[in-house]
Structure formats: structure tokens, C-alpha cells
């Protein structure tokens, strides 16, 4: 006797179509940029037509879809896959130089390879920031296609489905299940009575912070502090900071800009890794909520400790040595020594703070090539790749709240071992955490680590197959950076490198890891279980 299918796939596909249909709207932005710079508009016009056609076709599969939890999981997973495939189309069209070409021709792009185009698109929408572009420059790619690259990260940051819930009436019913399936972290706080209003509130805070960063960055160019931060660059980096994306139109990432620009970006990366619900509470007047929040305090403390340790390591590596034998410590020597110390202090602190924040929040920017750092600092960054931002933020990886609960529960276990008769629940900010939630956090973290180590093995076998030589650090960081949506790793996949040298199979595998990591593993893996489909 055959099992009965319990999932309404037509309803899920219909809702995917509703999202795809409206993806044509943000494509208008790079299209206008292409017209302004006299570049080809073919990639965007063709993709707009394709996404509307496919979206309308899928939407007609079910004119009145009934959204339940099962359909929600399927819809969210398929939506993220679909937007990545659609997002790859402009890259393919530009790379193959389809007419009409308005601008001068460009060298053939690595994005002509479908595996590369899909990798870049998935990296954009999942805000990973890993790239296969060997040459990031306007000589090889048009400004409009580079802006599309940044825009995919901004759209994916707060979430494609969260945006759809905010603006599409057909998704407002059942929107809570969709947002829980998509939003990073253990859960999303309902800020208003209507879930669509909550989605709009989150996107409102997201948009406001993006605009503020763009204004501050562009002011550096206007005032002459950093002429390199043009309006285009300010917009590009505003679109990729708040989603913790990390795509930059500059091949040297943020290293191409002044120290002032780097210091401005740091607090916005911190904000991007913060639970956006806290910003809502601040806006409605409850400012104390921000600094009463246990997760936020643990998040800031973790960033501060990592910054201090990395800064000390970097500072120590470049510290002025002792005076040669027989040299006297006269005033000139001591003044030179003091100047050397002061001269190294600010860069050490800036590099450490920027990279610690960038990696923990999974933004993936770099203000220097940390491949040049010593092993101690590099392994600290590798450790940071597993931490992640707050629940309800745009960050990836395991998430700071899960580590906080794990540490609290481990402390509880030590206490109850010494006092067997004691009953001590795990508390978070004065609230008792349900034991099922604690077990769920342990299960997720264990599953995440299992997937990480299995993936390391799979990628290692693929590199052996094609004769690609990688160090252990390079291999570990490539998987940690894609599964955790971090972006850069070490060595060949470092901040100034790319993933281009991997085989097509390896790149497709890491594309899948980005997809799984962005949806926090469970919504994707549950689709692979027979119980999901038949019971």
C-alpha cells in the first residue's frame, strides 16, 4: 500500500511564483544604472522577463494556496534556490555578451561558466560573500552588473521571504511560519499584532541603517577625507554591510579605503549582527531594552575579548625589539620607541576590531590580507567563523545565542553535579528557557558540526580527484566560510583571493552549503526525510 503524500507541493510552488514575479522590481535598479553609464541592459531586461514569466506560471498552479507548516518549509527552501538561479542569469548574459551591447565590450568573464554564475548568485543572496571573480574591476565587469551583485546581498540580508511577507497580502496568512523557517536564529520576536507589520518594522530598521551608512560613507568623499569613497562605492558598501554580505566592487575590499571609512563601517557591522527587534524597541522609546538584553551583552563582550586578544597578538608581532647590547636609553631612543609604540597601536586595534567584527558577524570584509598574519591570529579568526551574530540579525554561522545557552547549561551541569539535589533551570535575561529548547540548541549545534566535518571530507576528496593542493587551514576555512555564510577563508580563498580554482563539482557542493547554512540546516534537511512527505 503506497503512502499518501501529505505536502501540497502545488501550494508551495504557487507561493514561490508569487515571490519570483516581484523579483523583477529590484532588477530595475541595475537596469537604470546601466542606462546611466551607457552599458548593456540585456542582462536585466531578459532576466525581468524570465522571472515574471516563470513566476506567473508557478503562481497559476494554485490560485488559493493553503499554507501550513509543511508547505512553509518547502516554499522557503525552494524560494532561496529559485532566486539564486534567477540571480545567476544576468551574470551569464553579460559574460556571453548577448546583444544589444551599449558599452564597449568586456573581456570574457569567469561567470560564463554556469557553476560559477550560480555560486556567485547564491553567495550574494545568502550574504556569504565568497566569490569566484578572479578580477574584480570595472575593466572586466560593468558597473550595473557589479551593483546587481551588491543588491542581491541587500535583498537576501533581512530575507527574501520576510520582505515578501511584508508586502504581499497572500503571504500575510501563515507568514509567521515562513519567517520562522527563514529568519536566522532560534526564533523571531513578534513585535506587532500582525506578522506583516512585524516584517515591515524589521525591514524599516534595515533600510534606515543602510541609508545612514551610505550618507556617512559618502560624506568622507564630499569632505575630502576619503576621495575613493565615491557615491557609487558608498551605495555599494551600504548595500553589503547591513546584510553582513561583504561583496565589494574593490578587489582589495575595504583596504582600498581610508582608516576613517573603516572605523565608520565597524559599528554598522556590529549593528548588522544585532537582533533587529532591539532596534524596534529603541525606536519606540524603550532604550534600556538594548543594554538589558543578555544576548546583546554577551555579543558585545565576545567582540571585545576577541578584538583585545587579536590586537595584542598583532601588536606583539610588530613590537620594537630590545636595544642592542651597549646602547644607552637616551632621550632620542626613548622618544623613537614611544613613537613606534603609538604608531603601531591604532593600526593593530583597527585591524583587530575590523576583522574580529567582520568574521563574527559573517560580513566577510577585509581591511588587510590576514593571510599575512601569524598562525595564532589566523586560528582565532577560524574560531570566530563558528560564532555568528545574534538571533534575528542578518548574520550567519551557529549564532551567539546558542553558544550563550550552551555555556549557561554547562555551568548548570557543573553546579548540579556538585549539588545533586538542586533544581536549577537555564535562564536567559531572567526568563527560564524550556528544556526542549535547550536540547534543540544542542541538537542544532551538533548537527552543524557534523555537517561541517563531513563537508570537509567531501571537499578534500574532490580536491584529491582534481589534483588541487590545499593546506588543512585552507580546507577547514573554505567549508566554515561557506556553511557559515562568512565568505573569505585563508590561503587561496583568503580575503584577496577567490574560490575560482575549485572544480565545478566542488563549487556546486559549496553552493549547496551556502543554501543550507542560510536556512539554518533544519528547513532543508527536513525535506530529505520520508516522514515530512508521507506522515
Short mmCIF file of C-alpha atoms in Angstrom, two decimals:
data_model
loop_
_atom_site.label_atom_id
_atom_site.label_comp_id
_atom_site.label_asym_id
_atom_site.label_seq_id
_atom_site.Cartn_x
_atom_site.Cartn_y
_atom_site.Cartn_z
CA UNK A 1 0.00 0.00 0.00
CA UNK A 2 1.54 3.28 -1.12
CA UNK A 3 1.99 6.15 1.32
CA UNK A 4 -0.19 9.22 0.90
CA UNK A 5 1.63 12.45 0.04
CA UNK A 6 0.97 14.89 2.88
CA UNK A 7 2.56 18.01 1.35
CA UNK A 8 0.69 20.28 -1.05
CA UNK A 9 3.55 20.96 -3.46
CA UNK A 10 1.31 23.00 -5.78
CA UNK A 11 0.60 25.45 -2.97
CA UNK A 12 4.31 25.79 -2.19
CA UNK A 13 5.24 26.29 -5.83
CA UNK A 14 2.44 28.83 -6.27
CA UNK A 15 3.83 30.94 -3.42
CA UNK A 16 7.35 30.63 -4.83
CA UNK A 17 5.93 32.03 -8.05
CA UNK A 18 4.46 35.00 -6.16
CA UNK A 19 7.93 35.88 -4.88
CA UNK A 20 9.70 35.32 -8.21
CA UNK A 21 7.21 37.51 -10.07
CA UNK A 22 8.10 40.52 -7.93
CA UNK A 23 11.85 39.93 -8.21
CA UNK A 24 11.58 41.89 -11.47
CA UNK A 25 11.16 45.09 -9.43
CA UNK A 26 14.65 45.24 -7.84
CA UNK A 27 16.13 44.37 -11.25
CA UNK A 28 15.06 47.88 -12.30
CA UNK A 29 17.86 49.33 -10.12
CA UNK A 30 20.85 47.89 -12.05
CA UNK A 31 18.92 48.48 -15.28
CA UNK A 32 18.78 52.23 -14.52
CA UNK A 33 22.46 52.19 -13.58
CA UNK A 34 23.23 50.51 -16.92
CA UNK A 35 21.34 53.23 -18.77
CA UNK A 36 23.16 55.96 -16.81
CA UNK A 37 26.61 54.58 -17.61
CA UNK A 38 25.73 53.58 -21.17
CA UNK A 39 26.13 49.86 -20.51
CA UNK A 40 24.26 46.83 -21.78
CA UNK A 41 20.70 46.48 -20.46
CA UNK A 42 20.20 43.00 -21.95
CA UNK A 43 21.09 41.08 -18.74
CA UNK A 44 18.39 42.84 -16.75
CA UNK A 45 15.63 43.08 -19.33
CA UNK A 46 15.95 39.39 -20.17
CA UNK A 47 16.01 38.38 -16.50
CA UNK A 48 12.98 40.57 -15.74
CA UNK A 49 11.02 38.88 -18.49
CA UNK A 50 12.14 35.43 -17.37
CA UNK A 51 11.34 35.87 -13.69
CA UNK A 52 7.89 37.33 -14.42
CA UNK A 53 7.11 34.53 -16.88
CA UNK A 54 8.23 31.76 -14.51
CA UNK A 55 6.63 33.46 -11.51
CA UNK A 56 3.23 33.85 -13.15
CA UNK A 57 3.36 30.29 -14.45
CA UNK A 58 4.07 28.86 -11.00
CA UNK A 59 1.51 31.14 -9.37
CA UNK A 60 -1.24 29.66 -11.54
CA UNK A 61 -0.63 26.17 -10.19
CA UNK A 62 -2.82 27.05 -7.20
CA UNK A 63 -4.93 30.20 -7.19
CA UNK A 64 -5.83 29.83 -3.50
CA UNK A 65 -2.87 28.16 -1.76
CA UNK A 66 -3.35 26.82 1.77
CA UNK A 67 -0.15 27.47 3.71
CA UNK A 68 0.67 25.08 6.54
CA UNK A 69 3.97 24.41 8.31
CA UNK A 70 4.98 21.69 5.83
CA UNK A 71 4.26 23.86 2.82
CA UNK A 72 6.11 26.71 4.54
CA UNK A 73 9.35 24.71 4.80
CA UNK A 74 9.16 23.67 1.16
CA UNK A 75 8.24 27.16 -0.05
CA UNK A 76 11.13 28.83 1.81
CA UNK A 77 13.72 26.28 0.64
CA UNK A 78 12.57 26.44 -2.98
CA UNK A 79 12.35 30.24 -2.93
CA UNK A 80 16.01 30.56 -1.97
CA UNK A 81 17.03 28.08 -4.64
CA UNK A 82 14.90 29.82 -7.25
CA UNK A 83 16.15 33.34 -6.60
CA UNK A 84 19.75 32.11 -6.85
CA UNK A 85 19.08 30.56 -10.26
CA UNK A 86 17.34 33.74 -11.43
CA UNK A 87 20.12 35.87 -9.93
CA UNK A 88 22.70 33.96 -11.98
CA UNK A 89 21.02 34.86 -15.30
CA UNK A 90 22.38 38.45 -15.55
CA UNK A 91 25.91 37.14 -14.95
CA UNK A 92 25.57 34.56 -17.72
CA UNK A 93 24.11 37.02 -20.21
CA UNK A 94 26.78 39.65 -19.54
CA UNK A 95 29.55 37.06 -19.73
CA UNK A 96 28.38 35.76 -23.10
CA UNK A 97 27.91 39.30 -24.41
CA UNK A 98 24.38 38.93 -25.72
CA UNK A 99 23.16 41.96 -27.71
CA UNK A 100 22.28 44.75 -27.57
CA UNK A 101 25.61 45.96 -26.25
CA UNK A 102 25.65 49.66 -25.50
CA UNK A 103 29.05 49.90 -23.86
CA UNK A 104 32.43 48.78 -25.08
CA UNK A 105 32.97 45.04 -25.00
CA UNK A 106 34.49 43.49 -21.91
CA UNK A 107 36.85 40.53 -21.60
CA UNK A 108 35.14 37.18 -21.27
CA UNK A 109 34.12 36.68 -17.66
CA UNK A 110 34.62 33.63 -15.48
CA UNK A 111 30.86 33.93 -14.93
CA UNK A 112 30.28 32.43 -18.37
CA UNK A 113 30.57 29.09 -16.56
CA UNK A 114 27.09 28.25 -15.15
CA UNK A 115 28.61 26.74 -12.00
CA UNK A 116 30.49 29.99 -11.34
CA UNK A 117 27.44 32.16 -12.04
CA UNK A 118 25.28 30.09 -9.68
CA UNK A 119 27.98 30.16 -7.00
CA UNK A 120 28.20 33.96 -7.21
CA UNK A 121 24.41 34.39 -7.17
CA UNK A 122 23.91 32.04 -4.22
CA UNK A 123 26.78 33.72 -2.39
CA UNK A 124 25.03 37.04 -2.97
CA UNK A 125 21.52 36.15 -1.88
CA UNK A 126 22.71 34.13 1.13
CA UNK A 127 25.02 37.07 2.04
CA UNK A 128 28.01 34.74 2.13
CA UNK A 129 30.40 36.99 0.22
CA UNK A 130 32.52 34.17 -1.21
CA UNK A 131 33.42 34.93 -4.80
CA UNK A 132 34.71 33.24 -7.94
CA UNK A 133 35.64 36.53 -9.58
CA UNK A 134 39.36 36.40 -10.24
CA UNK A 135 39.30 40.01 -11.39
CA UNK A 136 37.02 42.42 -9.51
CA UNK A 137 37.23 45.55 -11.60
CA UNK A 138 35.20 47.73 -13.95
CA UNK A 139 37.54 46.69 -16.76
CA UNK A 140 36.13 43.16 -16.61
CA UNK A 141 32.57 43.81 -15.41
CA UNK A 142 30.08 46.61 -15.94
CA UNK A 143 29.09 48.87 -13.05
CA UNK A 144 25.50 47.71 -13.37
CA UNK A 145 26.37 44.01 -13.03
CA UNK A 146 28.59 44.80 -10.04
CA UNK A 147 25.71 46.72 -8.44
CA UNK A 148 23.40 43.73 -9.06
CA UNK A 149 25.98 41.68 -7.19
CA UNK A 150 25.70 44.04 -4.20
CA UNK A 151 21.90 44.30 -4.46
CA UNK A 152 21.46 40.53 -4.21
CA UNK A 153 23.12 40.68 -0.80
CA UNK A 154 20.91 43.51 0.40
CA UNK A 155 17.77 41.66 -0.68
CA UNK A 156 18.93 38.43 0.97
CA UNK A 157 20.10 40.09 4.19
CA UNK A 158 16.84 40.57 6.05
CA UNK A 159 15.33 37.76 3.99
CA UNK A 160 13.55 37.39 0.67
CA UNK A 161 10.56 35.74 2.32
CA UNK A 162 10.41 38.27 5.19
CA UNK A 163 10.25 41.00 2.54
CA UNK A 164 7.53 39.11 0.70
CA UNK A 165 5.51 38.72 3.92
CA UNK A 166 5.82 42.46 4.46
CA UNK A 167 4.43 43.45 1.06
CA UNK A 168 2.37 40.55 -0.33
CA UNK A 169 -1.11 40.07 1.15
CA UNK A 170 -1.27 36.41 0.09
CA UNK A 171 1.69 35.63 2.36
CA UNK A 172 0.44 37.51 5.44
CA UNK A 173 -1.66 34.49 6.44
CA UNK A 174 0.85 31.91 7.59
CA UNK A 175 3.63 34.48 7.48
CA UNK A 176 4.81 33.57 10.97
CA UNK A 177 5.70 30.02 9.85
CA UNK A 178 7.54 31.40 6.82
CA UNK A 179 9.54 33.89 8.87
CA UNK A 180 10.45 31.27 11.45
CA UNK A 181 11.62 28.94 8.68
CA UNK A 182 13.76 31.63 7.04
CA UNK A 183 14.92 34.04 9.74
CA UNK A 184 18.40 33.41 11.21
CA UNK A 185 18.45 32.18 14.80
CA UNK A 186 16.28 30.07 17.12
CA UNK A 187 13.19 32.24 16.57
CA UNK A 188 11.85 35.66 15.66
CA UNK A 189 10.17 38.02 18.09
CA UNK A 190 6.69 39.20 17.12
CA UNK A 191 6.88 42.98 17.52
CA UNK A 192 3.34 43.87 16.46
CA UNK A 193 -0.06 42.13 16.49
CA UNK A 194 0.17 41.44 12.75
CA UNK A 195 3.11 39.44 11.43
CA UNK A 196 3.17 41.53 8.22
CA UNK A 197 3.62 44.65 10.35
CA UNK A 198 6.49 42.95 12.18
CA UNK A 199 8.13 42.15 8.83
CA UNK A 200 7.71 45.79 7.73
CA UNK A 201 9.18 47.02 11.03
CA UNK A 202 12.27 44.82 10.58
CA UNK A 203 12.74 45.96 7.00
CA UNK A 204 12.20 49.59 8.05
CA UNK A 205 15.05 49.40 10.57
CA UNK A 206 17.19 47.62 7.98
CA UNK A 207 16.55 50.30 5.32
CA UNK A 208 17.12 53.15 7.75
CA UNK A 209 20.52 51.85 8.88
CA UNK A 210 21.53 51.21 5.27
CA UNK A 211 20.72 54.80 4.25
CA UNK A 212 22.52 56.21 7.29
CA UNK A 213 25.69 54.30 6.45
CA UNK A 214 25.57 55.41 2.81
CA UNK A 215 25.30 59.06 3.90
CA UNK A 216 28.19 58.78 6.37
CA UNK A 217 30.45 57.00 3.90
CA UNK A 218 29.74 59.44 1.09
CA UNK A 219 30.40 62.37 3.44
CA UNK A 220 34.03 61.21 3.57
CA UNK A 221 34.30 61.85 -0.16
CA UNK A 222 32.44 65.17 -0.01
CA UNK A 223 34.71 66.47 2.77
CA UNK A 224 37.87 65.23 1.04
CA UNK A 225 38.76 62.79 3.82
CA UNK A 226 38.49 59.79 1.50
CA UNK A 227 38.07 60.69 -2.19
CA UNK A 228 37.97 56.99 -3.08
CA UNK A 229 34.60 56.65 -1.32
CA UNK A 230 32.56 57.87 -4.27
CA UNK A 231 28.76 57.82 -4.29
CA UNK A 232 28.86 54.51 -6.17
CA UNK A 233 31.21 52.97 -3.60
CA UNK A 234 29.20 54.38 -0.69
CA UNK A 235 25.99 52.84 -2.05
CA UNK A 236 27.74 49.55 -2.87
CA UNK A 237 29.15 49.18 0.64
CA UNK A 238 25.94 50.34 2.29
CA UNK A 239 24.13 47.57 0.43
CA UNK A 240 26.61 44.92 1.59
CA UNK A 241 27.38 45.93 5.20
CA UNK A 242 23.92 45.75 6.75
CA UNK A 243 23.16 42.30 5.26
CA UNK A 244 26.58 41.12 6.54
CA UNK A 245 27.39 40.33 2.92
CA UNK A 246 30.91 41.53 2.22
CA UNK A 247 30.82 41.92 -1.58
CA UNK A 248 32.88 44.96 -2.55
CA UNK A 249 33.47 46.46 -6.01
CA UNK A 250 37.12 46.87 -4.94
CA UNK A 251 39.49 43.93 -5.37
CA UNK A 252 41.23 44.83 -2.07
CA UNK A 253 37.91 45.09 -0.22
CA UNK A 254 37.88 47.78 2.50
CA UNK A 255 41.68 48.00 2.44
CA UNK A 256 41.19 50.30 -0.56
CA UNK A 257 39.70 52.98 1.68
CA UNK A 258 40.89 55.22 4.49
CA UNK A 259 41.07 54.40 8.19
CA UNK A 260 38.11 56.75 8.69
CA UNK A 261 35.94 54.68 6.35
CA UNK A 262 36.98 51.51 8.17
CA UNK A 263 36.06 52.95 11.57
CA UNK A 264 32.64 54.03 10.21
CA UNK A 265 31.91 50.54 8.85
CA UNK A 266 32.76 48.76 12.13
CA UNK A 267 29.71 49.95 14.15
CA UNK A 268 27.41 49.19 11.23
CA UNK A 269 28.74 45.62 11.06
CA UNK A 270 28.08 45.36 14.82
CA UNK A 271 24.55 46.67 14.25
CA UNK A 272 24.03 44.15 11.43
CA UNK A 273 24.92 41.34 13.82
CA UNK A 274 22.46 42.60 16.44
CA UNK A 275 18.89 41.34 16.83
CA UNK A 276 16.90 43.85 14.76
CA UNK A 277 13.98 43.56 17.18
CA UNK A 278 16.10 45.54 19.67
CA UNK A 279 16.25 48.48 17.27
CA UNK A 280 12.46 48.44 17.14
CA UNK A 281 12.29 48.72 20.93
CA UNK A 282 14.79 51.60 20.84
CA UNK A 283 12.70 53.43 18.23
CA UNK A 284 9.52 53.16 20.31
CA UNK A 285 11.33 54.60 23.34
CA UNK A 286 12.45 51.51 25.25
CA UNK A 287 16.19 52.27 25.03
CA UNK A 288 17.03 50.35 28.19
CA UNK A 289 15.91 47.13 26.49
CA UNK A 290 19.06 47.17 24.35
CA UNK A 291 21.52 47.03 27.22
CA UNK A 292 19.34 44.80 29.41
CA UNK A 293 19.33 42.14 26.72
CA UNK A 294 21.54 39.23 27.84
CA UNK A 295 22.33 38.11 24.30
CA UNK A 296 23.40 41.62 23.24
CA UNK A 297 25.71 42.00 26.24
CA UNK A 298 27.29 38.60 25.59
CA UNK A 299 27.65 39.54 21.90
CA UNK A 300 29.46 42.80 22.69
CA UNK A 301 31.62 41.06 25.29
CA UNK A 302 32.66 38.37 22.80
CA UNK A 303 33.62 41.00 20.21
CA UNK A 304 35.58 42.98 22.81
CA UNK A 305 37.55 39.95 24.03
CA UNK A 306 38.37 38.74 20.51
CA UNK A 307 39.43 42.24 19.47
CA UNK A 308 41.69 42.64 22.50
CA UNK A 309 43.35 39.24 22.04
CA UNK A 310 43.90 39.66 18.28
CA UNK A 311 45.15 43.24 18.77
CA UNK A 312 47.65 42.02 21.38
CA UNK A 313 48.88 39.30 19.01
CA UNK A 314 49.24 41.72 16.08
CA UNK A 315 50.86 44.36 18.27
CA UNK A 316 53.30 41.85 19.73
CA UNK A 317 54.28 40.54 16.32
CA UNK A 318 55.42 44.01 15.26
CA UNK A 319 56.72 45.35 18.57
CA UNK A 320 60.10 47.15 18.61
CA UNK A 321 62.78 44.84 19.98
CA UNK A 322 65.17 45.46 22.82
CA UNK A 323 68.05 47.87 22.37
CA UNK A 324 71.26 46.37 21.02
CA UNK A 325 73.93 45.48 23.57
CA UNK A 326 75.81 48.51 24.84
CA UNK A 327 73.21 51.04 23.51
CA UNK A 328 72.11 53.63 26.04
CA UNK A 329 68.46 54.51 26.59
CA UNK A 330 68.88 58.23 25.91
CA UNK A 331 66.00 60.63 25.27
CA UNK A 332 66.13 60.24 21.48
CA UNK A 333 65.89 56.45 21.70
CA UNK A 334 63.01 56.55 24.16
CA UNK A 335 61.16 59.08 22.00
CA UNK A 336 61.61 56.90 18.93
CA UNK A 337 60.45 53.89 20.94
CA UNK A 338 57.34 55.77 22.12
CA UNK A 339 56.56 56.91 18.57
CA UNK A 340 56.90 53.33 17.33
CA UNK A 341 54.51 52.06 20.01
CA UNK A 342 51.92 54.75 19.28
CA UNK A 343 52.32 54.24 15.54
CA UNK A 344 51.52 50.52 15.88
CA UNK A 345 48.74 50.85 18.43
CA UNK A 346 46.00 52.34 16.22
CA UNK A 347 46.56 50.03 13.23
CA UNK A 348 46.75 46.95 15.47
CA UNK A 349 43.50 47.93 17.19
CA UNK A 350 41.79 48.84 13.92
CA UNK A 351 42.82 45.67 12.08
CA UNK A 352 41.85 43.51 15.06
CA UNK A 353 38.50 45.20 15.68
CA UNK A 354 37.57 45.27 12.00
CA UNK A 355 38.42 41.62 11.31
CA UNK A 356 37.00 40.30 14.58
CA UNK A 357 33.69 42.07 13.95
CA UNK A 358 33.67 41.19 10.25
CA UNK A 359 34.21 37.46 10.85
CA UNK A 360 31.97 37.06 13.93
CA UNK A 361 29.08 38.83 12.21
CA UNK A 362 29.91 36.88 9.00
CA UNK A 363 30.21 40.10 6.98
CA UNK A 364 33.44 38.98 5.34
CA UNK A 365 35.01 42.37 4.63
CA UNK A 366 38.78 42.71 5.00
CA UNK A 367 40.84 45.80 5.74
CA UNK A 368 44.06 43.87 5.19
CA UNK A 369 45.15 40.49 3.87
CA UNK A 370 45.04 38.36 7.02
CA UNK A 371 46.88 35.62 5.14
CA UNK A 372 49.94 37.60 6.25
CA UNK A 373 49.06 37.18 9.94
CA UNK A 374 50.74 34.65 12.17
CA UNK A 375 49.16 31.24 12.93
CA UNK A 376 47.79 32.35 16.33
CA UNK A 377 45.77 35.23 14.87
CA UNK A 378 44.58 33.13 11.93
CA UNK A 379 43.26 30.31 14.11
CA UNK A 380 41.48 32.89 16.28
CA UNK A 381 39.68 34.06 13.13
CA UNK A 382 38.87 30.45 12.19
CA UNK A 383 37.31 30.00 15.64
CA UNK A 384 35.35 33.24 15.14
CA UNK A 385 33.79 31.82 11.95
CA UNK A 386 31.66 29.50 14.09
CA UNK A 387 30.32 32.15 16.48
CA UNK A 388 27.90 34.17 14.34
CA UNK A 389 25.71 37.17 15.04
CA UNK A 390 22.58 37.42 17.18
CA UNK A 391 19.27 35.68 16.54
CA UNK A 392 17.12 37.96 14.41
CA UNK A 393 20.19 39.58 12.83
CA UNK A 394 21.46 39.21 9.29
CA UNK A 395 24.50 37.20 10.46
CA UNK A 396 25.16 33.54 9.79
CA UNK A 397 27.05 30.65 11.46
CA UNK A 398 25.84 28.98 14.68
CA UNK A 399 24.65 32.24 16.35
CA UNK A 400 25.83 33.82 19.57
CA UNK A 401 22.59 33.00 21.44
CA UNK A 402 23.15 29.26 21.00
CA UNK A 403 26.69 29.43 22.37
CA UNK A 404 25.43 31.53 25.29
CA UNK A 405 22.75 28.98 26.17
CA UNK A 406 25.24 26.11 25.82
CA UNK A 407 27.68 27.82 28.21
CA UNK A 408 24.87 28.54 30.68
CA UNK A 409 23.67 24.92 30.54
CA UNK A 410 27.22 23.60 31.00
CA UNK A 411 27.59 25.81 34.06
CA UNK A 412 24.27 24.41 35.31
CA UNK A 413 25.57 20.86 34.85
CA UNK A 414 28.68 21.61 36.87
CA UNK A 415 26.55 23.09 39.64
CA UNK A 416 24.09 20.19 39.77
CA UNK A 417 26.98 17.71 39.75
CA UNK A 418 28.23 19.29 42.97
CA UNK A 419 24.65 19.69 44.31
CA UNK A 420 22.62 16.70 43.01
CA UNK A 421 19.52 17.73 44.96
CA UNK A 422 19.38 21.20 43.36
CA UNK A 423 16.94 22.13 40.60
CA UNK A 424 18.45 24.93 38.54
CA UNK A 425 16.84 25.91 35.23
CA UNK A 426 18.76 27.68 32.48
CA UNK A 427 17.80 31.36 32.47
CA UNK A 428 18.23 33.99 29.80
CA UNK A 429 17.72 37.57 30.90
CA UNK A 430 15.55 36.50 33.82
CA UNK A 431 13.42 34.16 31.69
CA UNK A 432 13.56 30.40 32.14
CA UNK A 433 14.43 28.54 28.94
CA UNK A 434 12.35 25.46 28.26
CA UNK A 435 14.38 22.25 28.43
CA UNK A 436 13.14 21.25 24.98
CA UNK A 437 14.63 24.48 23.62
CA UNK A 438 17.96 23.72 25.32
CA UNK A 439 18.00 20.23 23.81
CA UNK A 440 17.11 21.71 20.43
CA UNK A 441 20.06 24.10 20.64
CA UNK A 442 22.43 21.24 21.47
CA UNK A 443 20.97 19.17 18.60
CA UNK A 444 21.36 22.01 16.10
CA UNK A 445 24.94 22.76 17.14
CA UNK A 446 25.92 19.09 16.97
CA UNK A 447 24.26 18.73 13.57
CA UNK A 448 26.04 21.85 12.32
CA UNK A 449 29.43 20.49 13.40
CA UNK A 450 28.70 17.05 11.89
CA UNK A 451 27.80 18.67 8.55
CA UNK A 452 30.97 20.77 8.78
CA UNK A 453 33.31 17.80 9.28
CA UNK A 454 31.55 15.62 6.69
CA UNK A 455 31.76 18.51 4.21
CA UNK A 456 35.48 18.91 4.90
CA UNK A 457 35.90 15.25 3.97
CA UNK A 458 33.83 15.59 0.79
CA UNK A 459 35.73 18.66 -0.40
CA UNK A 460 39.06 17.02 0.46
CA UNK A 461 38.18 14.03 -1.73
CA UNK A 462 37.20 16.36 -4.56
CA UNK A 463 40.50 18.25 -4.34
CA UNK A 464 42.35 14.92 -4.48
CA UNK A 465 40.31 13.94 -7.54
CA UNK A 466 41.35 17.05 -9.49
CA UNK A 467 44.88 17.28 -8.07
CA UNK A 468 44.32 20.53 -6.17
CA UNK A 469 46.64 21.06 -3.22
CA UNK A 470 45.20 22.76 -0.12
CA UNK A 471 46.54 23.15 3.39
CA UNK A 472 44.43 21.97 6.32
CA UNK A 473 43.67 25.59 7.24
CA UNK A 474 42.55 26.39 3.69
CA UNK A 475 40.27 23.34 3.60
CA UNK A 476 38.72 24.00 7.02
CA UNK A 477 38.20 27.68 6.30
CA UNK A 478 36.61 27.06 2.88
CA UNK A 479 33.89 24.90 4.47
CA UNK A 480 33.47 27.11 7.55
CA UNK A 481 33.19 30.19 5.33
CA UNK A 482 30.53 28.74 3.00
CA UNK A 483 28.43 26.78 5.51
CA UNK A 484 28.55 29.71 7.95
CA UNK A 485 27.95 32.32 5.20
CA UNK A 486 31.18 34.09 6.20
CA UNK A 487 32.81 34.48 2.77
CA UNK A 488 36.60 34.60 2.85
CA UNK A 489 38.83 31.93 4.33
CA UNK A 490 42.59 31.52 4.24
CA UNK A 491 45.16 30.88 1.55
CA UNK A 492 43.71 30.64 -1.93
CA UNK A 493 40.22 31.50 -0.60
CA UNK A 494 41.58 34.38 1.50
CA UNK A 495 40.17 37.91 1.54
CA UNK A 496 42.08 38.92 -1.58
CA UNK A 497 41.62 35.54 -3.30
CA UNK A 498 38.67 33.59 -4.68
CA UNK A 499 37.05 30.14 -4.98
CA UNK A 500 37.65 30.05 -8.73
CA UNK A 501 40.32 27.34 -8.60
CA UNK A 502 37.95 24.69 -7.22
CA UNK A 503 36.36 22.21 -9.62
CA UNK A 504 32.81 22.72 -10.85
CA UNK A 505 31.66 19.87 -8.61
CA UNK A 506 33.38 21.48 -5.62
CA UNK A 507 31.78 24.84 -6.33
CA UNK A 508 28.31 23.33 -6.73
CA UNK A 509 28.82 21.49 -3.43
CA UNK A 510 29.78 24.72 -1.64
CA UNK A 511 26.82 26.47 -3.31
CA UNK A 512 24.58 23.89 -1.63
CA UNK A 513 26.35 24.53 1.70
CA UNK A 514 25.61 28.26 1.41
CA UNK A 515 21.94 27.47 0.80
CA UNK A 516 21.78 25.04 3.73
CA UNK A 517 23.66 27.42 6.03
CA UNK A 518 21.46 30.41 5.22
CA UNK A 519 18.33 28.45 6.10
CA UNK A 520 19.98 27.12 9.26
CA UNK A 521 20.18 23.49 8.17
CA UNK A 522 16.87 22.16 9.57
CA UNK A 523 14.40 23.57 6.97
CA UNK A 524 16.47 21.95 4.21
CA UNK A 525 17.29 18.63 5.86
CA UNK A 526 13.69 18.07 6.95
CA UNK A 527 12.76 17.92 3.26
CA UNK A 528 15.00 14.88 2.89
CA UNK A 529 13.13 12.81 5.46
CA UNK A 530 10.35 10.41 4.34
CA UNK A 531 8.25 11.45 7.36
CA UNK A 532 7.98 15.01 6.03
CA UNK A 533 6.32 13.83 2.83
CA UNK A 534 4.13 10.97 3.98
CA UNK A 535 3.17 11.27 7.67
#
